[in-house]
Structure formats: structure tokens, C-alpha cells
Tab-separated table of C-alpha atoms and ligand atoms in Angstrom:
chain	number	residue	atom	x	y	z
O	1	UNK	CA	108.264	106.851	88.609
O	2	UNK	CA	109.972	110.185	88.105
O	3	UNK	CA	108.839	113.064	85.967
O	4	UNK	CA	111.881	114.805	84.524
O	5	UNK	CA	111.020	118.424	83.751
O	6	UNK	CA	112.541	120.295	80.812
O	7	UNK	CA	115.596	122.389	81.659
O	8	UNK	CA	113.602	125.626	81.398
O	9	UNK	CA	110.295	124.412	82.840
O	10	UNK	CA	108.492	127.197	84.680
O	11	UNK	CA	107.465	127.061	88.333
O	12	UNK	CA	103.807	127.013	87.218
O	13	UNK	CA	104.501	123.947	85.039
O	14	UNK	CA	106.237	122.197	87.953
O	15	UNK	CA	103.344	122.961	90.317
O	16	UNK	CA	100.870	121.762	87.697
O	17	UNK	CA	102.679	118.406	87.542
O	18	UNK	CA	102.694	118.157	91.346
O	19	UNK	CA	98.921	118.700	91.348
O	20	UNK	CA	98.350	116.088	88.638
O	21	UNK	CA	100.584	113.559	90.413
O	22	UNK	CA	98.691	114.080	93.663
O	23	UNK	CA	95.373	113.672	91.863
O	24	UNK	CA	96.621	110.211	90.834
O	25	UNK	CA	97.107	109.533	94.575
O	26	UNK	CA	100.889	109.618	94.592
O	27	UNK	CA	103.021	111.795	96.810
O	28	UNK	CA	105.049	114.262	94.787
O	29	UNK	CA	108.570	115.228	95.915
O	30	UNK	CA	110.161	118.098	94.035
O	31	UNK	CA	113.914	117.566	93.649
O	32	UNK	CA	115.637	120.634	92.282
O	33	UNK	CA	118.912	119.786	90.572
O	34	UNK	CA	121.522	122.075	89.069
O	35	UNK	CA	120.308	121.476	85.510
O	36	UNK	CA	116.683	120.482	85.880
O	37	UNK	CA	113.914	119.668	88.306
O	38	UNK	CA	112.569	116.187	88.845
O	39	UNK	CA	109.227	115.362	90.421
O	40	UNK	CA	109.489	111.982	92.138
O	41	UNK	CA	106.143	110.196	92.456
O	42	UNK	CA	106.002	107.801	95.374
O	43	UNK	CA	103.209	105.535	96.354
O	44	UNK	CA	101.921	102.140	95.467
O	45	UNK	CA	102.846	101.230	91.927
O	46	UNK	CA	99.248	100.424	90.909
O	47	UNK	CA	98.576	103.427	88.727
O	48	UNK	CA	102.037	103.642	87.198
O	49	UNK	CA	100.699	103.560	83.636
O	50	UNK	CA	98.634	106.692	84.315
O	51	UNK	CA	101.754	108.617	85.287
O	52	UNK	CA	103.140	107.794	81.851
O	53	UNK	CA	100.487	110.067	80.336
O	54	UNK	CA	102.141	113.072	81.989
O	55	UNK	CA	104.813	112.915	79.293
O	56	UNK	CA	102.557	114.998	77.025
O	57	UNK	CA	101.985	117.773	79.607
O	58	UNK	CA	103.679	121.165	79.176
O	59	UNK	CA	107.167	121.414	80.681
O	60	UNK	CA	107.746	117.647	80.894
O	61	UNK	CA	110.730	116.074	79.168
O	62	UNK	CA	110.098	112.451	80.061
O	63	UNK	CA	108.554	110.102	82.596
O	64	UNK	CA	110.666	107.150	83.669
O	65	UNK	CA	110.461	104.350	86.189
O	66	UNK	CA	112.948	104.207	89.074
O	67	UNK	CA	113.985	100.596	89.167
O	68	UNK	CA	115.339	100.505	92.725
O	69	UNK	CA	112.965	100.143	95.690
O	70	UNK	CA	114.483	103.322	97.164
O	71	UNK	CA	112.977	106.006	94.991
O	72	UNK	CA	114.045	109.278	96.601
O	73	UNK	CA	117.530	108.082	97.589
O	74	UNK	CA	118.243	106.783	94.088
O	75	UNK	CA	120.909	108.529	92.049
O	76	UNK	CA	118.517	108.665	89.110
O	77	UNK	CA	116.572	111.504	90.721
O	78	UNK	CA	119.696	113.667	91.121
O	79	UNK	CA	122.531	112.422	88.905
O	80	UNK	CA	124.914	115.207	89.934
O	81	UNK	CA	124.788	114.162	93.626
O	82	UNK	CA	123.492	116.035	96.677
O	83	UNK	CA	125.297	118.647	98.706
O	84	UNK	CA	124.017	118.961	102.225
O	85	UNK	CA	124.606	121.842	104.613
O	86	UNK	CA	125.026	121.270	108.313
O	87	UNK	CA	125.423	124.503	110.263
O	88	UNK	CA	127.130	126.215	107.338
O	89	UNK	CA	129.405	123.268	106.478
O	90	UNK	CA	128.836	121.580	103.130
O	91	UNK	CA	128.957	117.787	102.854
O	92	UNK	CA	129.070	116.207	99.402
O	93	UNK	CA	130.960	118.932	97.555
O	94	UNK	CA	134.575	118.904	96.405
O	95	UNK	CA	135.935	119.305	99.910
O	96	UNK	CA	136.328	116.282	102.165
O	97	UNK	CA	134.359	117.021	105.353
O	98	UNK	CA	136.058	115.925	108.558
O	99	UNK	CA	133.885	115.486	111.649
O	100	UNK	CA	135.947	114.828	114.766
O	101	UNK	CA	135.636	114.732	118.530
O	102	UNK	CA	135.315	112.308	121.404
O	103	UNK	CA	133.087	109.267	121.547
O	104	UNK	CA	131.191	110.842	124.458
O	105	UNK	CA	130.970	114.239	126.102
O	106	UNK	CA	132.455	113.588	129.563
O	107	UNK	CA	133.022	117.039	131.105
O	108	UNK	CA	133.308	120.699	130.128
O	109	UNK	CA	137.114	120.427	130.193
O	110	UNK	CA	137.261	117.259	128.110
O	111	UNK	CA	134.929	118.479	125.340
O	112	UNK	CA	136.530	121.931	125.412
O	113	UNK	CA	140.033	120.491	124.933
O	114	UNK	CA	138.824	118.127	122.220
O	115	UNK	CA	137.040	120.951	120.382
O	116	UNK	CA	140.123	123.150	120.389
O	117	UNK	CA	142.385	120.310	119.279
O	118	UNK	CA	140.240	119.188	116.364
O	119	UNK	CA	139.593	122.752	115.272
O	120	UNK	CA	143.328	123.542	115.289
O	121	UNK	CA	144.040	120.404	113.265
O	122	UNK	CA	141.517	121.515	110.611
O	123	UNK	CA	138.323	119.538	111.334
O	124	UNK	CA	135.094	121.047	109.991
O	125	UNK	CA	132.581	119.763	112.551
O	126	UNK	CA	132.665	118.645	116.176
O	127	UNK	CA	131.132	115.394	117.387
O	128	UNK	CA	130.456	114.026	120.868
O	129	UNK	CA	127.801	111.691	122.246
O	130	UNK	CA	125.464	112.969	124.963
O	131	UNK	CA	123.165	109.920	124.820
O	132	UNK	CA	125.303	106.804	124.432
O	133	UNK	CA	123.947	103.478	123.149
O	134	UNK	CA	126.003	101.101	125.322
O	135	UNK	CA	125.969	97.323	125.126
O	136	UNK	CA	125.707	97.114	128.922
O	137	UNK	CA	123.165	99.058	130.993
O	138	UNK	CA	125.876	99.340	133.674
O	139	UNK	CA	128.299	101.246	131.411
O	140	UNK	CA	128.444	105.067	131.232
O	141	UNK	CA	125.270	106.164	129.413
O	142	UNK	CA	126.329	109.717	128.570
O	143	UNK	CA	125.762	113.099	130.229
O	144	UNK	CA	122.426	113.502	128.443
O	145	UNK	CA	120.903	117.030	128.587
O	146	UNK	CA	123.967	118.444	130.321
O	147	UNK	CA	126.211	116.856	127.675
O	148	UNK	CA	124.205	118.466	124.883
O	149	UNK	CA	124.716	121.900	126.381
O	150	UNK	CA	128.444	121.335	126.877
O	151	UNK	CA	128.810	120.127	123.283
O	152	UNK	CA	126.924	123.121	121.918
O	153	UNK	CA	129.006	125.544	123.994
O	154	UNK	CA	132.299	123.893	123.008
O	155	UNK	CA	131.371	123.994	119.319
O	156	UNK	CA	130.295	127.597	119.516
O	157	UNK	CA	133.503	128.615	121.295
O	158	UNK	CA	135.734	127.252	118.530
O	159	UNK	CA	133.304	128.034	115.692
O	160	UNK	CA	132.441	124.455	114.666
O	161	UNK	CA	128.928	123.098	114.032
O	162	UNK	CA	128.111	120.053	116.162
O	163	UNK	CA	126.626	116.592	115.633
O	164	UNK	CA	125.382	114.172	118.271
O	165	UNK	CA	123.393	110.952	118.428
O	166	UNK	CA	119.634	110.867	118.890
O	167	UNK	CA	118.306	107.634	120.424
O	168	UNK	CA	114.836	108.402	121.715
O	169	UNK	CA	112.156	110.100	119.578
O	170	UNK	CA	111.103	112.012	122.714
O	171	UNK	CA	114.446	113.840	122.691
O	172	UNK	CA	114.299	115.002	119.063
O	173	UNK	CA	113.247	118.584	119.819
O	174	UNK	CA	115.820	118.968	122.557
O	175	UNK	CA	118.680	117.580	120.470
O	176	UNK	CA	117.638	119.588	117.397
O	177	UNK	CA	117.674	122.739	119.499
O	178	UNK	CA	121.297	122.247	120.575
O	179	UNK	CA	122.861	120.584	117.516
O	180	UNK	CA	123.396	121.290	113.826
O	181	UNK	CA	123.063	117.663	112.723
O	182	UNK	CA	121.451	114.604	114.332
O	183	UNK	CA	123.140	111.214	114.179
O	184	UNK	CA	121.276	107.919	114.017
O	185	UNK	CA	123.548	105.227	115.428
O	186	UNK	CA	124.171	101.765	114.014
O	187	UNK	CA	121.857	100.215	116.589
O	188	UNK	CA	118.952	102.364	115.406
O	189	UNK	CA	119.598	102.132	111.664
O	190	UNK	CA	116.312	100.288	111.178
O	191	UNK	CA	114.300	101.919	113.955
O	192	UNK	CA	111.614	102.954	111.518
O	193	UNK	CA	109.526	105.008	113.923
O	194	UNK	CA	112.617	107.070	114.844
O	195	UNK	CA	113.539	107.453	111.160
O	196	UNK	CA	110.026	108.608	110.264
O	197	UNK	CA	110.088	111.193	113.036
O	198	UNK	CA	113.449	112.468	111.798
O	199	UNK	CA	111.872	112.926	108.399
O	200	UNK	CA	109.866	115.792	109.890
O	201	UNK	CA	112.900	117.549	111.402
O	202	UNK	CA	114.454	120.612	109.776
O	203	UNK	CA	118.026	119.543	110.534
O	204	UNK	CA	120.294	117.231	108.506
O	205	UNK	CA	120.579	113.594	109.574
O	206	UNK	CA	123.780	111.547	109.747
O	207	UNK	CA	122.552	107.981	109.235
O	208	UNK	CA	124.948	105.214	110.232
O	209	UNK	CA	124.804	101.793	108.670
O	210	UNK	CA	123.626	99.051	111.005
O	211	UNK	CA	126.160	96.375	111.840
O	212	UNK	CA	124.074	93.771	110.011
O	213	UNK	CA	122.390	95.998	107.446
O	214	UNK	CA	122.749	95.204	103.751
O	215	UNK	CA	123.330	98.209	101.503
O	216	UNK	CA	119.851	98.006	100.041
O	217	UNK	CA	118.388	97.997	103.547
O	218	UNK	CA	120.639	100.949	104.441
O	219	UNK	CA	119.274	102.937	101.494
O	220	UNK	CA	115.711	101.960	102.427
O	221	UNK	CA	116.399	103.329	105.929
O	222	UNK	CA	117.443	106.634	104.314
O	223	UNK	CA	114.265	106.452	102.225
O	224	UNK	CA	112.173	106.455	105.432
O	225	UNK	CA	113.640	109.864	106.339
O	226	UNK	CA	113.441	111.287	102.810
O	227	UNK	CA	109.870	110.116	102.263
O	228	UNK	CA	108.699	112.131	105.271
O	229	UNK	CA	110.066	115.323	103.755
O	230	UNK	CA	113.590	115.765	105.131
O	231	UNK	CA	115.900	115.816	102.077
O	232	UNK	CA	119.142	116.171	104.047
O	233	UNK	CA	120.572	112.741	104.780
O	234	UNK	CA	124.260	111.784	104.898
O	235	UNK	CA	125.138	108.077	104.854
O	236	UNK	CA	127.924	106.764	107.102
O	237	UNK	CA	129.696	103.420	106.661
O	238	UNK	CA	130.951	102.373	110.121
O	239	UNK	CA	131.849	98.702	109.751
O	240	UNK	CA	129.795	95.539	109.844
O	241	UNK	CA	129.873	92.303	111.830
O	242	UNK	CA	131.723	89.498	110.107
O	243	UNK	CA	133.500	86.325	111.284
O	244	UNK	CA	136.665	88.388	111.855
O	245	UNK	CA	137.434	89.070	115.501
O	246	UNK	CA	140.831	90.783	115.146
O	247	UNK	CA	139.043	94.106	114.684
O	248	UNK	CA	135.893	95.445	116.367
O	249	UNK	CA	134.078	95.540	113.016
O	250	UNK	CA	135.024	95.019	109.384
O	251	UNK	CA	135.055	98.389	107.634
O	252	UNK	CA	133.234	97.730	104.372
O	253	UNK	CA	134.844	100.103	101.897
O	254	UNK	CA	133.036	98.355	99.036
O	255	UNK	CA	130.054	100.284	100.352
O	256	UNK	CA	131.534	103.651	99.368
O	257	UNK	CA	131.692	103.378	95.561
O	258	UNK	CA	128.572	101.251	95.541
O	259	UNK	CA	126.483	103.729	97.558
O	260	UNK	CA	127.865	106.618	95.495
O	261	UNK	CA	126.797	104.853	92.303
O	262	UNK	CA	123.328	103.907	93.551
O	263	UNK	CA	122.448	107.050	95.497
O	264	UNK	CA	122.872	110.822	95.255
O	265	UNK	CA	123.339	111.127	99.028
O	266	UNK	CA	126.795	112.041	100.398
O	267	UNK	CA	128.718	109.123	101.920
O	268	UNK	CA	131.153	109.447	104.810
O	269	UNK	CA	133.211	106.793	106.603
O	270	UNK	CA	133.862	106.164	110.305
O	271	UNK	CA	137.121	104.216	110.610
O	272	UNK	CA	137.081	104.567	114.413
O	273	UNK	CA	134.117	102.239	114.985
O	274	UNK	CA	134.991	100.445	111.744
O	275	UNK	CA	138.230	99.131	113.217
O	276	UNK	CA	138.063	99.706	116.983
O	277	UNK	CA	141.867	100.120	117.039
O	278	UNK	CA	143.415	103.598	117.015
O	279	UNK	CA	146.476	102.603	114.973
O	280	UNK	CA	144.255	101.427	112.104
O	281	UNK	CA	142.235	104.637	111.952
O	282	UNK	CA	144.617	106.725	109.817
O	283	UNK	CA	145.294	104.065	107.147
O	284	UNK	CA	141.596	103.284	106.826
O	285	UNK	CA	140.677	106.987	106.734
O	286	UNK	CA	143.064	107.425	103.798
O	287	UNK	CA	141.649	104.332	102.107
O	288	UNK	CA	138.106	105.667	102.547
O	289	UNK	CA	138.949	108.927	100.795
O	290	UNK	CA	140.758	107.027	98.044
O	291	UNK	CA	137.562	104.965	97.599
O	292	UNK	CA	135.504	108.132	97.056
O	293	UNK	CA	134.144	109.035	100.497
O	294	UNK	CA	132.856	112.600	100.901
O	295	UNK	CA	133.989	112.825	104.488
O	296	UNK	CA	135.228	111.135	107.652
O	297	UNK	CA	133.989	110.700	111.206
O	298	UNK	CA	136.941	110.343	113.568
O	299	UNK	CA	136.957	109.870	117.338
O	300	UNK	CA	139.519	112.118	119.049
O	301	UNK	CA	139.956	112.384	122.843
O	302	UNK	CA	142.387	114.616	124.783
O	303	UNK	CA	143.524	111.529	126.745
O	304	UNK	CA	142.098	108.286	125.349
O	305	UNK	CA	143.428	106.208	128.274
O	306	UNK	CA	140.950	108.057	130.515
O	307	UNK	CA	137.989	107.845	128.124
O	308	UNK	CA	134.701	106.609	129.590
O	309	UNK	CA	133.856	104.836	126.327
O	310	UNK	CA	135.752	103.539	123.275
O	311	UNK	CA	139.227	104.424	124.615
O	312	UNK	CA	141.115	101.928	122.397
O	313	UNK	CA	139.910	103.514	119.152
O	314	UNK	CA	140.146	107.229	119.978
O	315	UNK	CA	143.041	109.241	118.565
O	316	UNK	CA	145.230	111.549	120.613
O	317	UNK	CA	145.197	115.124	119.279
O	318	UNK	CA	148.766	114.728	117.934
O	319	UNK	CA	147.805	111.597	116.010
O	320	UNK	CA	144.817	113.437	114.554
O	321	UNK	CA	147.110	116.262	113.410
O	322	UNK	CA	149.214	113.636	111.644
O	323	UNK	CA	146.097	112.083	110.039
O	324	UNK	CA	145.038	115.481	108.664
O	325	UNK	CA	148.541	116.139	107.296
O	326	UNK	CA	148.530	112.799	105.462
O	327	UNK	CA	145.001	113.273	104.235
O	328	UNK	CA	145.663	116.526	102.392
O	329	UNK	CA	147.881	115.197	99.556
O	330	UNK	CA	145.708	112.083	99.272
O	331	UNK	CA	142.567	114.216	98.897
O	332	UNK	CA	144.282	116.280	96.212
O	333	UNK	CA	145.438	113.147	94.401
O	334	UNK	CA	141.795	112.090	93.983
O	335	UNK	CA	140.642	115.531	92.863
O	336	UNK	CA	139.297	116.696	96.225
O	337	UNK	CA	140.368	119.309	98.762
O	338	UNK	CA	140.543	119.279	102.529
S	401	PEP	C1	129.108	106.796	117.721
S	401	PEP	O1	129.436	107.287	116.633
S	401	PEP	O2	129.200	107.412	118.781
S	401	PEP	C2	128.551	105.436	117.778
S	401	PEP	C3	127.980	104.968	118.873
S	401	PEP	O3	128.706	104.758	116.652
S	401	PEP	P1	127.880	103.503	116.065
S	401	PEP	O4	126.438	103.855	116.193
S	401	PEP	O5	128.370	103.417	114.668
S	401	PEP	O6	128.281	102.316	116.893
S	402	MN	MN1	132.288	105.573	120.098
């Protein structure tokens, strides 16, 4: 259930509702929108009828049920959509947010060159994996702690906030110390103990869709983070497993308008993992923005042929410059900026 407060409800009235909701043994989440505040009541639905009585309390406009199983991620609690800040960069506003960088941090030179290239081309955030979730235990696993420091330094040098993947709950503090945003990879999209722990972190979370995760399950994964108190979650469509083998994954662009309709959370698209083929990245990036994505995650490497992971899908800096040039008029055509 959600308690929609009147547009001019006072702070005392909001706090009074929170207290009454908690007395009914629900958890109260205050969601402050542009127009009005909503108090989302989460917990077992047993006493739902009692919440209905709150409609007569001062400052309350109405009490309504949230029909979806994801209560805090549902668009109903924030119809205007969420804007999330990651190291000073806004995701979910009018501007399309472009996050770019190599699959993995490989050396100081490599991440430094990548950072400069993506910054010059107009990216807003730098990415790079320090802990890599590889299919084989014999493949390069990332530079770990050293990689985190190199990523942070490279981002700072060019003035871009950084995002990297978190795999192990034990590393959360370390990663949060060095990065502006923490990424949950496709393979951990339903690692509920990791998601719960990230709900306690004071940094935004970039949550990737699992390769076999239905959209409702994806939103329930986001709900795990939100329900623990972290309101800053960005959803990322990165392709799913289908019968098709011509591409690494099938980029599900249906997900974009559907997630935007069902949830207030920003939605970005990763056409690099979504296709696995560098020449498909630009067309699918354009298609993602046309479909309503709030941003893009693009793998860019100074020399993809030497990459230690995901070489075939990483863009050269010059190709990324071309992508950004093509993106600008497309973004404007759909009422966005770059
Ligand atoms: C990545 O973005 O580095 C990555 C490993 O992606 P995914 O989790 O989507 O496979
Ligand atoms: Mn990769």
C-alpha cells in the first residue's frame, strides 16, 4: 500500500504517518517526489485494511494498493521518474548518460588512455572492471585492488566519476571507497545476499539484468536493494540468452519501454555485452536511445585486439567518437540531449 500525502503536507504530518505505519508493523519508506511525498508501506499484506484507515489522518490525500509485487520500484510511487546522482553525474534526467571504458582495467597505461579517449569523445562516466566474473577460472580475473586504484586515479585525472563491478560482499567497503557507483553483473543479478548488502551502501548501484532473468524478476532484484534503504538504483538491459547464436546475447529492447512504464528507476542499455560484436554496438546504441533509454554502457579499449577480455565487442576510440557524433541528433530527435 502507499499513502499519498497532500501536496502541502507538513513534515510533522509525514512523520506522524510514518509512526502510524510502523505501529501497524509495516516498514515505512518516505519517497519525496517533485509534487508530493508518498509513504510506501512494505511488509506482509495481512493488515492491509488497517492502512486504509490512514486516509482520514491529517495531511493524507489517499491510500492505495500497489498492485505489482515490487512496491518500491513501482512507477506508482514516483510517477515523474527518478533521477539518480553518481559522483555528480545525473542519470534519469533529460540528458542521455554515457558510461564508457574498457571491459577490464589491465594497466595504468591502458586505463589512462581509455579514460582520456572517452572523456574527449564526450562520455560522462568511466567504467572498467577490477574484479571480472569470467566463465573460466583460467581466464584473466582482473587486477582486483590494484585495478580499483588505477581506475579511480584515471577517472580523477580526466574528471569523470567511475563505476566498477562488485562480486563479493566482502569487497563492498573497498569498492565503495574507490568508486562512485557499484555495478552488479548479470551473473549476480539474483544474488540476494549481495543485493541486500548493497541496500545498506551509500553509493548508487548499477544493476544489470541477468541473462535468464524475466523483467518482473529483474525489478524484484532492484526491490531487494531498495527495501534495505538504498534508493539509488539504475537498471541496465544487457541482453539475454535465447536460441540465437549469431550474437553473444539478444539485446532485449522491449525491456526499455516496459521497464520505464512499470518502474520509476532510470534504465540504461549495454549494447556491448548485448551483441558481443563491435560493429553492432553503434546501431543498437542508437536503437536503445530511440526506445527511451536514459543512458548507455559502452566498452571502449585503446586497442581491442590486445584486450584481455571481451576484445571482439570493444570499440576503438575513433569508433566511439563516431558513435557519439551519431547519437547527438538522435537524442535530440527524441527530446533528449547528450
Ligand atoms: C561488464 O559489464 O563488465 C560485465 C561483465 O557485464 P555483464 O555482467 O552484463 O556480463
Ligand atoms: Mn566485458
